[in-house]
Each structure stands twice: as C-alpha cells, then as structure tokens.
Short mmCIF file of C-alpha atoms in Angstrom, two decimals:
data_model
loop_
_atom_site.label_atom_id
_atom_site.label_comp_id
_atom_site.label_asym_id
_atom_site.label_seq_id
_atom_site.Cartn_x
_atom_site.Cartn_y
_atom_site.Cartn_z
CA MET F 397 59.86 115.46 116.27
CA ASP F 398 56.91 115.20 113.85
CA ILE F 399 57.53 114.49 110.21
CA LEU F 400 56.19 117.07 107.77
CA ASN F 401 55.15 115.24 104.64
CA LEU F 402 53.13 116.99 101.93
CA GLU F 403 52.37 115.32 98.63
CA SER F 404 52.95 117.41 95.54
CA ALA F 405 50.03 118.89 93.64
CA GLU F 406 49.66 120.62 90.31
CA ASP F 407 50.77 123.90 91.84
CA THR F 408 52.60 122.94 95.04
CA PRO F 409 55.85 121.04 95.63
CA LYS F 410 56.43 117.81 97.51
CA ILE F 411 57.76 118.41 101.01
CA ILE F 412 59.50 115.94 103.29
CA LEU F 413 61.00 117.16 106.51
CA ASP F 414 62.04 114.15 108.56
CA LYS F 415 64.58 114.69 111.32
CA GLY F 416 64.79 111.03 112.36
CA ASN F 417 65.68 109.77 108.90
CA GLY F 418 67.67 112.85 108.00
CA ILE F 419 65.55 113.73 104.96
CA PHE F 420 64.89 117.37 104.20
CA GLU F 421 63.55 118.01 100.75
CA ILE F 422 61.44 120.43 98.71
CA SER F 423 60.86 119.23 95.17
CA GLY F 424 58.66 119.82 92.14
CA ARG F 425 56.65 122.87 91.16
CA SER F 426 55.78 125.79 93.35
CA LEU F 427 53.15 128.26 92.17
CA PRO F 428 50.50 128.22 94.91
CA GLU F 429 47.78 130.82 94.99
CA ASP F 430 48.93 131.91 98.44
CA SER F 431 52.63 131.22 98.81
CA ALA F 432 52.89 132.71 102.30
CA GLU F 433 50.18 130.38 103.57
CA PHE F 434 51.69 127.33 101.86
CA TYR F 435 55.21 127.89 103.25
CA GLN F 436 54.16 128.81 106.81
CA PRO F 437 54.09 125.20 108.12
CA ILE F 438 57.54 124.66 106.61
CA LEU F 439 58.91 127.75 108.31
CA ASP F 440 57.29 126.66 111.59
CA TRP F 441 58.82 123.18 111.25
CA ILE F 442 62.29 124.64 110.62
CA ASP F 443 61.88 126.94 113.58
CA ALA F 444 61.16 123.94 115.83
CA TYR F 445 64.00 121.91 114.25
CA SER F 446 66.47 124.72 114.88
CA GLN F 447 65.94 124.28 118.65
CA ASP F 448 67.54 120.82 118.48
CA PRO F 449 68.96 120.05 115.04
CA ASN F 450 70.95 117.02 113.86
CA PRO F 451 74.75 117.52 113.90
CA SER F 452 74.63 118.01 110.16
CA THR F 453 71.75 118.67 107.77
CA ASP F 454 71.64 118.35 103.99
CA PHE F 455 68.65 120.34 102.84
CA VAL F 456 67.64 119.45 99.30
CA PHE F 457 65.95 121.80 96.85
CA LYS F 458 65.00 119.93 93.70
CA LEU F 459 62.65 122.34 92.02
CA GLU F 460 61.40 122.11 88.51
CA TYR F 461 59.73 125.50 88.61
CA PHE F 462 58.82 128.20 91.11
CA ASN F 463 56.97 131.49 90.65
CA THR F 464 58.15 134.84 91.98
CA ALA F 465 55.95 134.78 95.08
CA SER F 466 57.47 131.38 95.96
CA SER F 467 60.98 132.72 95.37
CA LYS F 468 60.45 135.20 98.20
CA LEU F 469 59.31 132.37 100.49
CA ILE F 470 62.22 130.15 99.42
CA LEU F 471 64.50 132.98 100.49
CA ASP F 472 62.64 133.06 103.83
CA VAL F 473 63.20 129.29 104.19
CA LEU F 474 66.92 129.71 103.43
CA SER F 475 67.16 132.58 105.90
CA ALA F 476 65.60 130.37 108.58
CA LEU F 477 68.14 127.61 107.78
CA GLU F 478 71.02 130.08 108.12
CA ASP F 479 70.89 129.93 111.91
CA ILE F 480 71.32 126.15 112.06
CA ASP F 481 74.85 124.74 112.52
CA GLY F 482 76.00 122.06 110.08
CA MET F 483 73.56 123.14 107.38
CA THR F 484 74.34 122.49 103.71
CA ILE F 485 72.04 123.32 100.82
CA GLN F 486 71.92 120.82 97.97
CA TRP F 487 70.56 122.73 94.99
CA TYR F 488 69.48 120.43 92.17
CA PHE F 489 68.70 121.61 88.66
CA HIS F 490 67.93 119.82 85.43
CA GLU F 491 71.14 119.68 83.41
CA ASP F 492 69.82 121.95 80.66
CA ASP F 493 68.01 124.34 82.99
CA GLU F 494 70.31 127.37 83.21
CA ASP F 495 67.62 129.52 84.80
CA MET F 496 67.27 127.12 87.76
CA GLU F 497 71.05 126.95 88.13
CA GLU F 498 71.24 130.74 88.10
CA ALA F 499 68.38 130.97 90.60
CA GLY F 500 70.37 128.78 92.98
CA GLU F 501 73.48 130.91 92.50
CA GLU F 502 71.49 134.03 93.29
CA PHE F 503 70.06 132.54 96.46
CA SER F 504 73.57 131.47 97.48
CA GLU F 505 74.65 135.12 97.16
CA LEU F 506 71.79 136.28 99.38
CA VAL F 507 72.39 133.98 102.37
CA GLU F 508 75.39 132.77 104.35
CA LEU F 509 75.08 129.07 103.66
CA PRO F 510 77.21 126.51 101.81
CA PHE F 511 75.55 125.47 98.54
CA GLU F 512 76.32 122.32 96.59
CA PHE F 513 75.07 122.35 93.02
CA LYS F 514 73.96 119.11 91.45
CA THR F 515 72.26 118.15 88.21
CA TYR F 516 69.58 115.52 87.71
CA MET B 1271 27.05 134.16 62.99
CA LYS B 1272 29.70 135.99 61.01
CA TYR B 1273 31.55 136.91 64.20
CA ILE B 1274 32.52 133.27 64.64
CA PHE B 1275 34.32 133.21 61.33
CA ASP B 1276 35.80 136.66 62.00
CA LEU B 1277 37.15 135.53 65.35
CA HIS B 1278 38.56 132.39 63.79
CA LYS B 1279 40.21 134.49 61.05
CA THR B 1280 41.64 136.96 63.56
CA MET B 1281 43.15 134.13 65.54
CA LEU B 1282 44.73 132.58 62.46
CA GLU B 1283 46.03 135.92 61.20
CA ASN B 1284 47.66 136.63 64.53
CA ASP B 1285 49.00 133.08 65.00
CA LEU B 1286 47.02 132.69 68.21
CA ILE B 1287 46.92 129.15 69.55
CA LEU B 1288 44.94 129.94 72.69
CA VAL B 1289 42.62 132.73 73.74
CA TYR B 1290 40.87 132.91 77.09
CA GLU B 1291 38.43 135.64 78.02
CA GLY B 1292 36.65 135.79 81.33
CA GLU B 1293 37.26 135.65 85.01
CA PHE B 1294 40.74 134.72 86.22
CA THR B 1295 41.33 132.45 89.19
CA GLN B 1296 44.03 130.01 90.30
CA GLU B 1297 41.92 127.14 88.91
CA ILE B 1298 41.68 128.83 85.51
CA THR B 1299 45.42 129.55 85.64
CA LYS B 1300 46.14 125.85 86.15
CA SER B 1301 43.84 124.86 83.28
CA VAL B 1302 45.34 127.36 80.87
CA LEU B 1303 48.85 126.24 81.82
CA ALA B 1304 47.94 122.59 81.30
CA MET B 1305 46.48 123.32 77.85
CA ALA B 1306 49.51 125.32 76.76
CA GLU B 1307 51.87 122.65 78.06
CA ARG B 1308 50.04 119.94 76.16
CA ASN B 1309 50.21 122.01 73.02
CA MET B 1310 53.98 122.50 73.39
CA ASP B 1311 54.53 118.83 74.25
CA SER B 1312 52.59 117.58 71.26
CA SER B 1313 54.52 119.87 68.93
CA GLY B 1314 57.80 118.64 70.42
CA GLU B 1315 58.94 122.06 71.63
CA GLU B 1316 62.45 122.38 73.12
CA SER B 1317 62.36 121.97 76.90
CA ALA B 1318 64.26 125.21 77.50
CA VAL B 1319 61.68 127.14 75.46
CA LYS B 1320 58.81 125.32 77.17
CA ARG B 1321 60.14 126.25 80.59
CA LYS B 1322 60.47 129.92 79.66
CA VAL B 1323 56.99 130.07 78.15
CA PHE B 1324 55.56 128.34 81.23
CA ASN B 1325 57.39 130.78 83.47
CA VAL B 1326 56.14 133.89 81.69
CA MET B 1327 52.60 132.49 81.51
CA VAL B 1328 52.45 131.87 85.27
CA GLU B 1329 53.58 135.38 86.15
CA CYS B 1330 51.26 136.90 83.59
CA LEU B 1331 48.21 134.88 84.69
CA GLN B 1332 48.85 135.34 88.40
CA ASN B 1333 49.36 139.05 87.83
CA ILE B 1334 45.83 139.24 86.46
CA VAL B 1335 44.42 137.09 89.28
CA LYS B 1336 46.04 139.34 91.86
CA HIS B 1337 46.03 142.79 90.34
CA ALA B 1338 43.39 143.34 87.67
CA ASP B 1339 41.37 146.23 89.00
CA ASN B 1340 37.79 145.23 89.57
CA ILE B 1341 35.60 147.49 87.58
CA SER B 1342 31.92 147.31 88.42
CA ASP B 1343 30.59 146.27 85.03
CA ASN B 1344 33.62 144.38 83.80
CA HIS B 1345 35.59 141.92 85.89
CA SER B 1346 37.01 140.15 82.92
CA ALA B 1347 40.41 140.06 81.31
CA VAL B 1348 41.89 138.40 78.28
CA PHE B 1349 44.90 136.12 77.90
CA MET B 1350 46.40 134.87 74.63
CA ILE B 1351 49.29 132.80 73.42
CA GLY B 1352 50.67 133.33 69.94
CA LYS B 1353 53.01 130.91 68.28
CA GLN B 1354 55.10 132.03 65.35
CA GLU B 1355 58.01 130.51 63.42
CA ASP B 1356 60.60 132.16 65.61
CA LYS B 1357 58.82 132.99 68.87
CA TYR B 1358 55.99 132.56 71.33
CA VAL B 1359 54.07 135.65 72.35
CA ILE B 1360 52.27 135.85 75.69
CA ILE B 1361 49.64 138.58 75.78
CA SER B 1362 47.33 139.78 78.50
CA GLY B 1363 44.78 142.55 78.69
CA ASN B 1364 42.90 143.75 81.72
CA PRO B 1365 41.14 146.84 83.01
CA ILE B 1366 43.12 149.19 85.21
CA LEU B 1367 42.16 152.33 87.11
CA ASN B 1368 43.57 155.42 85.41
CA GLU B 1369 45.17 156.52 88.68
CA ASN B 1370 47.35 153.38 88.63
CA ILE B 1371 48.71 153.89 85.12
CA ASP B 1372 51.60 156.23 85.93
CA GLY B 1373 53.11 153.94 88.56
CA LEU B 1374 52.80 150.89 86.36
CA LYS B 1375 54.23 152.71 83.34
CA LYS B 1376 57.25 153.86 85.33
CA LYS B 1377 57.88 150.35 86.60
CA LEU B 1378 57.74 148.84 83.11
CA GLU B 1379 59.85 151.59 81.52
CA ASN B 1380 62.47 151.15 84.22
CA ILE B 1381 62.58 147.39 83.57
CA ASN B 1382 62.90 147.91 79.80
CA GLU B 1383 65.89 150.21 80.30
CA LEU B 1384 67.89 147.53 82.08
CA ASP B 1385 70.14 144.90 80.53
CA LYS B 1386 70.58 141.33 81.77
CA ASP B 1387 72.85 142.27 84.69
CA GLY B 1388 70.72 145.28 85.59
CA LEU B 1389 67.62 143.08 85.78
CA LYS B 1390 69.46 140.59 87.97
CA GLU B 1391 70.47 143.35 90.38
CA LEU B 1392 66.93 144.75 90.44
CA TYR B 1393 65.54 141.26 91.15
CA LYS B 1394 67.98 140.75 94.00
CA SER B 1395 67.32 144.14 95.54
CA ILE B 1396 63.54 143.60 95.44
CA ILE B 1397 63.61 140.06 96.82
CA LYS B 1398 65.81 141.17 99.75
CA SER B 1399 63.49 143.98 100.80
CA THR B 1400 60.04 142.83 99.68
CA GLU B 1401 57.22 141.51 101.80
CA ILE B 1402 54.43 139.44 100.32
CA SER B 1403 51.56 141.87 99.72
CA ASP B 1404 47.94 141.40 100.80
CA LYS B 1405 47.29 140.27 97.27
CA GLY B 1406 49.97 137.60 97.55
CA GLY B 1407 52.50 139.13 95.18
CA ALA B 1408 56.19 139.70 95.74
CA GLY B 1409 56.50 142.63 93.31
CA LEU B 1410 58.83 140.58 91.14
CA GLY B 1411 56.55 139.43 88.33
CA PHE B 1412 57.44 141.91 85.58
CA VAL B 1413 61.17 141.74 86.33
CA ASP B 1414 61.02 137.97 86.11
CA MET B 1415 59.08 138.07 82.84
CA ALA B 1416 61.72 140.37 81.32
CA ARG B 1417 64.55 138.18 82.62
CA LYS B 1418 63.16 134.84 81.53
CA SER B 1419 62.02 136.06 78.12
CA GLY B 1420 65.23 137.94 77.39
CA ASN B 1421 63.13 140.53 75.57
CA LYS B 1422 61.64 143.93 76.28
CA LEU B 1423 58.08 144.00 77.63
CA GLY B 1424 55.58 145.56 75.22
CA PHE B 1425 52.75 147.51 76.82
CA GLU B 1426 49.93 149.86 75.95
CA PHE B 1427 47.07 151.57 77.75
CA THR B 1428 43.77 152.19 75.96
CA ASP B 1429 41.40 154.68 77.53
CA LEU B 1430 38.01 153.10 78.06
CA GLY B 1431 36.42 156.54 77.76
CA ASP B 1432 34.54 156.46 81.05
CA GLY B 1433 36.93 158.89 82.71
CA LYS B 1434 38.04 156.28 85.22
CA ASN B 1435 39.43 153.21 83.56
CA SER B 1436 41.80 152.04 80.89
CA PHE B 1437 42.69 148.71 79.36
CA PHE B 1438 46.24 147.54 80.01
CA CYS B 1439 47.82 145.28 77.38
CA LEU B 1440 51.07 143.49 78.05
CA ARG B 1441 53.05 141.52 75.49
CA THR B 1442 56.09 139.32 76.15
CA SER B 1443 57.99 137.44 73.46
CA ILE B 1444 60.03 134.29 73.98
CA ASP B 1445 62.41 133.35 71.19
CA ARG B 1446 62.29 129.79 69.94
CA LEU B 1447 65.74 128.27 69.66
#
C-alpha cells in the first residue's frame, strides 16, 4: 500500500501514513484555508487501509495547534479509524498545554476508541 | 500629515501593538500570525498565554476571511492586537449586511450566557452535527474563542447609514498570567 507522506507547512501538519513500517502520525499545526480539501487524501488513505489493516495500529496525534475547521476533520478522521480493529489513539500534548489535553479528552468522548494520553 | 501622528497617538493610547487594515486572505492571516508570534516571543510571553492568543487570532482572522460580507465599495476589514499589563485584546471589525445582524447577535449572546461547562457542551454538540460549510467553516469559531480566552466576547454593530450595512466589531480578551 502507498505511503502518504506530507511535509508540514506553516499552516498544515506533517502527515505520515505508512502501513509497512507501522507509522501513522499527524503532527504540528493545522489551520489550512480549506480543511476539508487538506484532509480528504488522509480520509481516502484510511478508507483503503481499513480494507486490510495491520493486526494492531497505533495512530499518533501530536498536534501543537489546530483550528476549529480542522477539529471537525480530525473528528472525521477518528470516526474513520473507529471501524478498524486493533486501533489505539496516542494523543500527545505538550506538558503545559491543558487545552490540547482537554481537546483529546473531548475527542475520546465522541468516538469509541481507546485513547492513550502522553506528554512531550 | 497630522493624521500620521494622530494614528500613532491612538495606537499608543489604546496599547495597540499591531493594526492591519485591508483585504483578508489566508496569506495575510499567516503573516499577521507570524508577526504577533515574533512579538510575543521577543517579549518572553508565557507559552500558555501565547497559545491562547494564537488560537483566538486564528479564529478571528479566518472568520473575516470566510464571512466578512462583501460590500461593493468596501471589501476591507480591520484587525488589531492590544497588549496591556494584564491582558491581550484581539479586535476585529468588518462590514456585515444588516439582515445578518440578528442571527449573529443571538449566537454571540447565547455563547456569553454559558459558563465553562456550558461552552464545552455546546462545542461538542456542534462538532457532532456540523458539516463544513461552503465557506470552509465549522460553525465553531466564536465558541472556541470564548472557551480559549475564558472571557466574554465583546461585540457591537455600528450602522453604516446606507440602509443596508453595518460594521461588526468583536473584542476578545486573554488574561496574562
């Protein structure tokens, strides 16, 4: 399966989705002009991955900042991950960033997925 | 050239560290954010405060990019950052069609009536049901600004006197620790 690898920019996060090496990560800042357009390839990739996923998947969110339009798309990403067996969400937040911790807690209340919270 | 001095004085009197007037785009948003971040970095601002200010600025700027009503002879809006002893103030002003005032007012009044938990519930209920609009918004911007700032949103509408349009001013304060 193809690797989805997008370098981060000023207003978009770094994306690595690599089934072979078991790396699934969204990190950095997310405030694109068109969040739906930016996240579509990620949703498409997850859709394809869900047809034949690894036995277990640790999906890492290591976000420094995301805007409200991205938060809706992050929820869409999480919803897409819900259907995949063996899925665990690793939610990273900076140790003094209560808002990012709370954001992760809220997402965990909105989807049926195990969340592990980690600081960096 | 007196207006130059007057503008300078007004900015000092109102503790404004940045004023932008003109067209708003994603590129402008990024530039304004970068300038404000540099200012906060160089003054050694607390990272928690920096994050909140950044957060409110993004929602405020992207709100203008997405929603400011285009009025034939005036496409422009204004954005300002004030920095006082105890707080940052993020201010925006943009034209709005009179017919859109009531809906916006209701939305903002509703947000200002809610406490921390109420805002959290409102956020969760919107994010569950919302679809990204044609304009690219999730309908969460004001709620998020109220949540992240921890303060009420200040707002005012000034009639532009043409029978069609008003000027919408929005003011969000972020306490410095």
